[in-house]
Short mmCIF file of C-alpha atoms and ligand atoms in Angstrom, two decimals:
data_model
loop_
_atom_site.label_atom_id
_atom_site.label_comp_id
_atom_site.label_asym_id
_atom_site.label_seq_id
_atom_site.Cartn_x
_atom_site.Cartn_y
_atom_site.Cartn_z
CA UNK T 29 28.45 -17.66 -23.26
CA UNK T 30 26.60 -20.95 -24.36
CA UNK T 31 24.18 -22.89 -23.48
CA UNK T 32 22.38 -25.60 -25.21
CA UNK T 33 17.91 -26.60 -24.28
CA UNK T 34 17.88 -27.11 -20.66
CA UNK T 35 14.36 -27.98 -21.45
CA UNK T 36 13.12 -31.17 -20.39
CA UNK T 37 10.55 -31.24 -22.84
CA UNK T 38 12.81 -30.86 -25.30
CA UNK T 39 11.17 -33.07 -27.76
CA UNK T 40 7.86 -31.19 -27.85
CA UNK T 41 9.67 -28.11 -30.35
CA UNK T 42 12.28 -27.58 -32.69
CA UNK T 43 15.50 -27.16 -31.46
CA UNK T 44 17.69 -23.99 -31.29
CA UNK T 45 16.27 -20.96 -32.52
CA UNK T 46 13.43 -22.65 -34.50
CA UNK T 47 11.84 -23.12 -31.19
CA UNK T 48 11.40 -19.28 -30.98
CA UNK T 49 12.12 -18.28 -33.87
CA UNK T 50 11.16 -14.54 -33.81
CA UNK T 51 13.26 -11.02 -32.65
CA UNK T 52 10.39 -10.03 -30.82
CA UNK T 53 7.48 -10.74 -28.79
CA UNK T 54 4.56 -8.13 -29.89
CA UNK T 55 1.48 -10.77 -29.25
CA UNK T 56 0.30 -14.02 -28.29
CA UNK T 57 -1.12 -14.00 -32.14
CA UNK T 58 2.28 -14.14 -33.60
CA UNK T 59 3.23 -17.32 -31.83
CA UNK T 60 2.53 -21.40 -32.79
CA UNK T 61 1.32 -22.92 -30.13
CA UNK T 62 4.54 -25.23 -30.01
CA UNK T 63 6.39 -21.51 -29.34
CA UNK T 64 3.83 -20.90 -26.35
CA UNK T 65 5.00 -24.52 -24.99
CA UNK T 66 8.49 -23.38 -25.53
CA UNK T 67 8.14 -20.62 -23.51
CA UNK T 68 5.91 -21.91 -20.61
CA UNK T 69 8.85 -24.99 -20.31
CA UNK T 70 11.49 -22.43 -20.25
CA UNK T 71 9.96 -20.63 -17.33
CA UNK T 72 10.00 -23.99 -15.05
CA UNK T 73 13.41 -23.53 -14.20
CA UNK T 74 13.42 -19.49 -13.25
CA UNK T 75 10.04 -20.51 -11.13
CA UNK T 76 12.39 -22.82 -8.89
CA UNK T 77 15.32 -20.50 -9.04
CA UNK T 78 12.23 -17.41 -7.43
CA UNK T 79 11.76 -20.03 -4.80
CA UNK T 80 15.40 -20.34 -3.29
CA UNK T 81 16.75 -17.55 -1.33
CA UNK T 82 19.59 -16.80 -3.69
CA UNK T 83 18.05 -15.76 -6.85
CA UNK T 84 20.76 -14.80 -9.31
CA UNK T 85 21.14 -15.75 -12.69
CA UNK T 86 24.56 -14.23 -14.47
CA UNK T 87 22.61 -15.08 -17.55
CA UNK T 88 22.06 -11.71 -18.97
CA UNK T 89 25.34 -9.87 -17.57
CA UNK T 90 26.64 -7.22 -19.50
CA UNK T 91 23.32 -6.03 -21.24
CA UNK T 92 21.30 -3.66 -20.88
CA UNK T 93 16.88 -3.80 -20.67
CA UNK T 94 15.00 -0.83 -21.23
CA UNK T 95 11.17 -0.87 -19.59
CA UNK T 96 9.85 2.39 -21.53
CA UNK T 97 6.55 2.69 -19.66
CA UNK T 98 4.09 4.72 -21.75
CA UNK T 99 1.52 3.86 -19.29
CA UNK T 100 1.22 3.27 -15.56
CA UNK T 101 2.15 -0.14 -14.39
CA UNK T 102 2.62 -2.20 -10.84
CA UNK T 103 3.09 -5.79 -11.62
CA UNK T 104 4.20 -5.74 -14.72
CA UNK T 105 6.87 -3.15 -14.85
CA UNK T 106 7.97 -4.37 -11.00
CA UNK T 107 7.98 -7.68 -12.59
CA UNK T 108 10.34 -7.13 -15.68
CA UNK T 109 12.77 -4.92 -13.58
CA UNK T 110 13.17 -8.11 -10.96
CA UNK T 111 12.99 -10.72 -14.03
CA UNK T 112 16.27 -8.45 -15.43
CA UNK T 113 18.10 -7.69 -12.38
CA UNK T 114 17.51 -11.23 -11.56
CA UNK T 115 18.98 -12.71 -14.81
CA UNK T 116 21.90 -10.10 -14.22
CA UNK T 117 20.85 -7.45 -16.45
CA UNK T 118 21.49 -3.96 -15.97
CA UNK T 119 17.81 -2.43 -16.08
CA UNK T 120 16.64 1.01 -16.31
CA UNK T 121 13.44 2.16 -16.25
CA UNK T 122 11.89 5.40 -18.39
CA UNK T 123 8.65 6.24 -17.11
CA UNK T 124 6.74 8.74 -20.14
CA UNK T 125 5.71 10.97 -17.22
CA UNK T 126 9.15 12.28 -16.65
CA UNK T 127 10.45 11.86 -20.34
CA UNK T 128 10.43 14.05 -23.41
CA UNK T 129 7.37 12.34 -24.34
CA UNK T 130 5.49 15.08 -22.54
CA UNK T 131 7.63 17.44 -24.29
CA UNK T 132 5.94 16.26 -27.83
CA UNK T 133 8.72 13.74 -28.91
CA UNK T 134 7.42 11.51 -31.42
CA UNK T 135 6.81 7.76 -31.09
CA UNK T 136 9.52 6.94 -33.43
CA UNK T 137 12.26 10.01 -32.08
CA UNK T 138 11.80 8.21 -29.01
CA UNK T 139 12.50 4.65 -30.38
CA UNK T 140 15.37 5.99 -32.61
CA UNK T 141 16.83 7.43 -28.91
CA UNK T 142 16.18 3.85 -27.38
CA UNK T 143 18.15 2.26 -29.94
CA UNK T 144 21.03 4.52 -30.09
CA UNK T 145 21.50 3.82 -26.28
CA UNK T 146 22.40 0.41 -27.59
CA UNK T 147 20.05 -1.16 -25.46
CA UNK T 148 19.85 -5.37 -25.75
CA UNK T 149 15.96 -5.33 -24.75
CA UNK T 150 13.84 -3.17 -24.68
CA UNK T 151 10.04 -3.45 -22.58
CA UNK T 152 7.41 -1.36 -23.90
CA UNK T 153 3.78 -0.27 -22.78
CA UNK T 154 2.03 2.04 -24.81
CA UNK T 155 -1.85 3.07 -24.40
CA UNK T 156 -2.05 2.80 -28.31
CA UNK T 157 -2.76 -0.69 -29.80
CA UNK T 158 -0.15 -1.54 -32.09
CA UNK T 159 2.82 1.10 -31.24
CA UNK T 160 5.42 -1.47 -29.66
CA UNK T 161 5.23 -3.17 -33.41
CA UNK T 162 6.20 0.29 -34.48
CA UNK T 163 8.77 0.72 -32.21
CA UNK T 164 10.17 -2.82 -33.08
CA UNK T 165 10.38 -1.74 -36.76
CA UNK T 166 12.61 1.14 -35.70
CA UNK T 167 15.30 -0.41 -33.39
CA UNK T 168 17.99 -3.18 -33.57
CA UNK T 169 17.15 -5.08 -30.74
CA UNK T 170 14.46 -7.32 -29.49
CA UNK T 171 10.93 -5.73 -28.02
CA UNK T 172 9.10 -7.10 -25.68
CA UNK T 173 5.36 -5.67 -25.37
CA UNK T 174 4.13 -5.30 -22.12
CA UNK T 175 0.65 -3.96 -22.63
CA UNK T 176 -0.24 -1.91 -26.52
CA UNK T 177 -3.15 -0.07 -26.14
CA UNK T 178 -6.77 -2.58 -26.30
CA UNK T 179 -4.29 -5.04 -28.97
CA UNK T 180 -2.34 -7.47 -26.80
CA UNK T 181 -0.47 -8.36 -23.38
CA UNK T 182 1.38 -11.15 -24.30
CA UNK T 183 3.41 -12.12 -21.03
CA UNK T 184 0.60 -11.61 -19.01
CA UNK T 185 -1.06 -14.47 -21.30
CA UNK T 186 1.61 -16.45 -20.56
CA UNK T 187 1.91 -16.17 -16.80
CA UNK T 188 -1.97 -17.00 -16.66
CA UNK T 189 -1.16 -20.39 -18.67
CA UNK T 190 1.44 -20.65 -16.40
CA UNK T 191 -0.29 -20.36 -12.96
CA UNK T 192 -2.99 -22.30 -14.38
CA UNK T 193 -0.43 -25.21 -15.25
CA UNK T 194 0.92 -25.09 -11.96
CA UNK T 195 -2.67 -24.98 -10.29
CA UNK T 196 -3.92 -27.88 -11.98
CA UNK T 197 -0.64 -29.95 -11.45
CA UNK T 198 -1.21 -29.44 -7.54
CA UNK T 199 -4.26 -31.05 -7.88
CA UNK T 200 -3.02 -34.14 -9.79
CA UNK T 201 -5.11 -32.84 -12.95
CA UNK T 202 -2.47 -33.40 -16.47
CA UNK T 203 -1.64 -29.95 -17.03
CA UNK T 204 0.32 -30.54 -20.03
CA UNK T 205 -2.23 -28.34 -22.10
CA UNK T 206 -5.78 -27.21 -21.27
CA UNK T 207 -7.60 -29.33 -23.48
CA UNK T 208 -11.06 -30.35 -21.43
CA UNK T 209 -11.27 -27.08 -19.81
CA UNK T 210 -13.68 -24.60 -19.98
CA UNK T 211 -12.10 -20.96 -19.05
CA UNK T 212 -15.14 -17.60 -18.63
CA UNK T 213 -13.44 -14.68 -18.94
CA UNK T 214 -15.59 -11.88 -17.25
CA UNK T 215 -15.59 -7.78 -17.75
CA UNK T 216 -14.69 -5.64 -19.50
CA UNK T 217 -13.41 -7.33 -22.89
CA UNK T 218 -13.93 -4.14 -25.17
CA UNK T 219 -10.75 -2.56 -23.98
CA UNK T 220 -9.19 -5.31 -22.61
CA UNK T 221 -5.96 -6.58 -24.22
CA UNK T 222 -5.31 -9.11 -21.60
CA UNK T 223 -8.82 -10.60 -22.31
CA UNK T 224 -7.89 -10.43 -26.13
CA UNK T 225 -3.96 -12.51 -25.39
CA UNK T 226 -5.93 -14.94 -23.25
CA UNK T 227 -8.13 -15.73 -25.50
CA UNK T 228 -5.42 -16.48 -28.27
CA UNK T 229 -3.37 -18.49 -25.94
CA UNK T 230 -5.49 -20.59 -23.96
CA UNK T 231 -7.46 -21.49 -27.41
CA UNK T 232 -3.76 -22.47 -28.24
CA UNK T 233 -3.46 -24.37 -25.18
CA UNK T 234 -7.01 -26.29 -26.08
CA UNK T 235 -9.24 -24.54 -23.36
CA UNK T 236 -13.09 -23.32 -24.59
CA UNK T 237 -13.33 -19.99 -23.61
CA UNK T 238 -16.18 -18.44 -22.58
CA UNK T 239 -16.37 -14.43 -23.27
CA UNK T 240 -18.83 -12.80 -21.11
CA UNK T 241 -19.72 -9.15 -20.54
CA UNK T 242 -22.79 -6.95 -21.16
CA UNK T 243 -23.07 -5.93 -24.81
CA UNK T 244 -21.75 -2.55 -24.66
CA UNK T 245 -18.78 -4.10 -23.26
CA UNK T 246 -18.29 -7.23 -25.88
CA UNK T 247 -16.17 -6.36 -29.09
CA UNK T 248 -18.70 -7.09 -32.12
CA UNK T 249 -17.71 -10.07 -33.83
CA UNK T 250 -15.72 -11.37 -31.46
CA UNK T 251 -17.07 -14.99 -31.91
CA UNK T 252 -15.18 -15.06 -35.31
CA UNK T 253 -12.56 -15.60 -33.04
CA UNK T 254 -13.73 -19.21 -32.10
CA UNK T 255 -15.04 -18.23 -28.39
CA UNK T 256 -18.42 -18.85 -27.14
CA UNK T 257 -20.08 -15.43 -26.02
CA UNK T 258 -22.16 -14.93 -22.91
CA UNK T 259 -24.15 -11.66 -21.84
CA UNK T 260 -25.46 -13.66 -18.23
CA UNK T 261 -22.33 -14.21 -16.07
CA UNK T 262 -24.35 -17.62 -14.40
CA UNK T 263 -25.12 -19.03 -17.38
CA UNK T 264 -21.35 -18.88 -18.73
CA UNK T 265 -20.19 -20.11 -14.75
CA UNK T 266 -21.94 -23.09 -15.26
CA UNK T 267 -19.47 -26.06 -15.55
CA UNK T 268 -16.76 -23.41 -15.96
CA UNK T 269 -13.41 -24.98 -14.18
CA UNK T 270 -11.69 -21.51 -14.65
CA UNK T 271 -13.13 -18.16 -13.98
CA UNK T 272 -10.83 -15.03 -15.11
CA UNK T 273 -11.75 -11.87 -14.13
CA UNK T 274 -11.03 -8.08 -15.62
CA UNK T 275 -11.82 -4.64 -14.09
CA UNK T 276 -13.54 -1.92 -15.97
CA UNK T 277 -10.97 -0.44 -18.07
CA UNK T 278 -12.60 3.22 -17.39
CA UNK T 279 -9.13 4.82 -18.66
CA UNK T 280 -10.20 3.86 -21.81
CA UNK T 281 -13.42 4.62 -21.80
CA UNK T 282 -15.15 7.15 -23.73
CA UNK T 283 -18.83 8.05 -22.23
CA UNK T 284 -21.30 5.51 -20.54
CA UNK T 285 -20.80 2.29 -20.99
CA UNK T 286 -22.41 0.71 -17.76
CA UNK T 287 -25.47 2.16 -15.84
CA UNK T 288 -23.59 2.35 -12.33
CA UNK T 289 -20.89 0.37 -10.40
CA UNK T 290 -23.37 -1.22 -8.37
CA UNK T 291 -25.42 -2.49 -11.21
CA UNK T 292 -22.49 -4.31 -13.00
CA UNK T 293 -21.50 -5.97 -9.64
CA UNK T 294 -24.99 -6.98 -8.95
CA UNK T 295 -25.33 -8.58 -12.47
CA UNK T 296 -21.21 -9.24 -13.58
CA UNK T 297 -19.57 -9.39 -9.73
CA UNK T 298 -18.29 -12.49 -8.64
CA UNK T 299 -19.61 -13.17 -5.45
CA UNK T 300 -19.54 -16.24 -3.34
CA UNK T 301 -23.04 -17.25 -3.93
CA UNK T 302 -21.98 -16.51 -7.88
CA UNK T 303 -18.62 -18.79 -7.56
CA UNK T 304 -20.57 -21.62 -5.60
CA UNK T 305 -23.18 -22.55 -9.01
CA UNK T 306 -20.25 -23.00 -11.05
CA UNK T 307 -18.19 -25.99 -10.10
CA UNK T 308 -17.18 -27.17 -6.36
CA UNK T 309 -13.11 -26.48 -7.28
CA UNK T 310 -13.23 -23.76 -9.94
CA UNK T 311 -10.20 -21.96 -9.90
CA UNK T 312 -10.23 -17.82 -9.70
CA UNK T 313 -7.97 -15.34 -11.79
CA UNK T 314 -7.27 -11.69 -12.11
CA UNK T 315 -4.81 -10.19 -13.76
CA UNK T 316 -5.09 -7.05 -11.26
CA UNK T 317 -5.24 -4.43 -10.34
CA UNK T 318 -8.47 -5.49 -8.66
CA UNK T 319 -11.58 -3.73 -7.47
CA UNK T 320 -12.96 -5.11 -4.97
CA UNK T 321 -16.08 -5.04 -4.33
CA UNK T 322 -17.18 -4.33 -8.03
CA UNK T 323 -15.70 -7.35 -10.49
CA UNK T 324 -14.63 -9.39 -7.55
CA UNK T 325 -15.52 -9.60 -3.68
CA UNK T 326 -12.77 -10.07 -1.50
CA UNK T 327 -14.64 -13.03 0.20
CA UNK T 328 -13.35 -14.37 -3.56
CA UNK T 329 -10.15 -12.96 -4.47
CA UNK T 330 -8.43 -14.17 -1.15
CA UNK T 331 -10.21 -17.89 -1.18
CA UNK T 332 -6.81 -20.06 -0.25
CA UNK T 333 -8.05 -23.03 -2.63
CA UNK T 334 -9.51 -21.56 -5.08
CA UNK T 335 -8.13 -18.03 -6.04
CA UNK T 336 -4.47 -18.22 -8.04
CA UNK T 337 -4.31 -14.48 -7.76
CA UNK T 338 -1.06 -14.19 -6.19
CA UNK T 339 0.21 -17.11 -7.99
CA UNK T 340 -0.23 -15.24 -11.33
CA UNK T 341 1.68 -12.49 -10.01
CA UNK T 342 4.59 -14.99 -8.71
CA UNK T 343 4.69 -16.51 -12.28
CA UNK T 344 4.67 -13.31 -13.76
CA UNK T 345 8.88 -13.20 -12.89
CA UNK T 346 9.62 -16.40 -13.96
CA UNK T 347 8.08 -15.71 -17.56
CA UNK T 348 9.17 -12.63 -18.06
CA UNK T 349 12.65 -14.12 -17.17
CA UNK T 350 12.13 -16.31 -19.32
CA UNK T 351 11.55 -14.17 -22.49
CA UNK T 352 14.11 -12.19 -21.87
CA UNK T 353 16.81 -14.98 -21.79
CA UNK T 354 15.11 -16.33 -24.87
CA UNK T 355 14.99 -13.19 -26.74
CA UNK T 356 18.52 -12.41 -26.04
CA UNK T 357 20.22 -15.78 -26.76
CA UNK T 358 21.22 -14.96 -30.50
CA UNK T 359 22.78 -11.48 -29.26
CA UNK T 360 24.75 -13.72 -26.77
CA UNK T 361 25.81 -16.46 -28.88
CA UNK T 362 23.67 -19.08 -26.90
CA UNK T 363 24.70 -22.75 -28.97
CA UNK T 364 21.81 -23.36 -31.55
CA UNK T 365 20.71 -19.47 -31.51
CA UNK T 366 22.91 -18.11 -34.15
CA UNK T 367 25.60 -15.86 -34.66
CA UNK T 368 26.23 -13.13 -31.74
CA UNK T 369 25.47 -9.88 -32.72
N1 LIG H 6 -2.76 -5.00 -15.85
C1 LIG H 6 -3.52 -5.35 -17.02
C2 LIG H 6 -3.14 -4.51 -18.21
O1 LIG H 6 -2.17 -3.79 -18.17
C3 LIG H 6 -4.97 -5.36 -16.77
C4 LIG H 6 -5.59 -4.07 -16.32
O2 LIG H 6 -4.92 -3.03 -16.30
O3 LIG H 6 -6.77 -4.13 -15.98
O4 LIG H 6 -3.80 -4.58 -19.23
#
């Protein structure tokens, strides 16, 4: 099958291959920012194909997308299987609770299994930071990382830039990049690895990003990384046009790290009263799963104008669609991508 750039924004990367030019997609921090472009455009087209009735793509038909889930998963996992089956994919899913994994199969025994299934994709999320890499080393096909321990989530990066594009585009706002605005992320950024993604992508994107968290739940040093770091949640809401927010990662928690649930929401909750001294229209984002009533009030995370919550979730198809028809272009001989495989 071929297919040349059905991009429309052609002009703004390389063309062919050199627009993405890597196997895999292990973190936002492997990517140029003209890649991130590439990728956002690319979803455009698989966000209005979500919003017909007929959804198909024969796009991927014939191959075959592993989601090896390490670690448990709604949105994402849900989200990969429909992007798949939607581009025509036949998609199986190994969760690790029912695989040899609990058996004591290695990391890598697994992988080499993967790959001599002959699988054309394969989706991993692993509760250690850097294992997809390792798995990507050991197979032949592309890897996709949905979630590597506190390291990265790079499609959930992208469906945040992508809801926010889409977001600021309804209100007339250019939405071309996010140069000009200023993005908090709140919670728990120690063991987050969506914070960590965001961060790289929106700084790509030209946002200021605003960190903020109480200490024992900001990574030392994390200003090295070009963000501007907060410990009082209204101080880093003020003239914010973006506020993200992340849950308490207590899975990966290891002792203490807050006083009590109710003292975090009283001092890192957003509430109503919190959302209304930031800016009149600033938009709301989680990545979920939520809890209410501790990082976000439900009076907040269901505002119609303001909260994008569902939105990211909607986007979260279309981009993970569109990696995996980007990923898989050279194995299927897609004009400009290379030799098939
Ligand atoms: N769903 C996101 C992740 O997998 C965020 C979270 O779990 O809080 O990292």
């Amino acid at each position: 099958m071929t297919r040349s750039d059905t991009s429309p924004h052609a002009a703004r990367y390389p063309a062919g291959a050199q627009a993405f030019p890597h196997r895999d997609l292990l973190g936002i921090g492997q990517m140029e920012r003209h890649e991130i472009l590439f990728l956002l455009d690319e979803a455009e087209q698989w966000v209005a194909l979500n919003r017909q009735s007929a959804k198909h793509s024969d796009a991927l038909a014939g191959l075959t997308i592993i989601n090896a889930f390490f670690e448990n998963s709604t949105r994402t996992l849900l989200s990969f299987e429909i992007a798949g089956k939607r581009l025509g994919a036949d998609v199986v899913n190994m969760h690790a609770a029912q695989s040899s994994v609990k058996k004591g199969e290695t990391l890598i025994d697994t992988a080499i299994t993967l790959n001599a299934m002959r699988a054309d994709a394969i989706v991993i999320r692993h509760g250690s930071s850097g294992a997809t890499g390792l798995i990507a080393d050991k197979v032949d096909c592309p890897v996709l990382n949905a979630g590597d321990g506190q390291h990265e989530h790079p499609t959930q990066a992208l469906l945040d830039a992508l809801a926010l594009r889409h977001a600021l585009r309804e209100r007339g706002e250019s939405a071309d990049d996010f140069t000009g605005q200023t993005i908090v992320i709140c919670g728990d950024i120690l063991h987050s690895r969506v914070a960590r993604s965001n961060l790289l992508c929106l700084q790509a994107l030209g946002a200021t990003v605003r960190l903020c968290a109480p200490p024992a739940l900001m990574p030392v040093g994390i200003e090295a990384m070009g963000a501007e770091v907060f410990q009082d949640f209204d101080a880093a809401l003020d003239g914010a046009d973006v506020v993200m927010m992340l849950r308490l990662q207590t899975e990966r928690m290891s002792g203490q790290f807050i006083p009590s649930a109710r003292e975090y929401h009283h001092l890192y909750g957003l509430t109503k009263a919190r959302l209304d001294k930031a800016k009149d229209d600033t938009l709301v984002m989680h990545p979920g799963p939520m809890n209410r009533g501790v990082e976000i009030d439900s009076e907040v995370a269901d505002l119609i104008d303001r909260s994008i919550i569902t939105r990211q979730v909607e986007m979260g198809v279309a981009i993970r669609m569109a990696c995996l028809d980007v990923l898989t272009r050279r194995a299927r001989g897609v004009e400009g991508w290379g030799e098939a495989a």
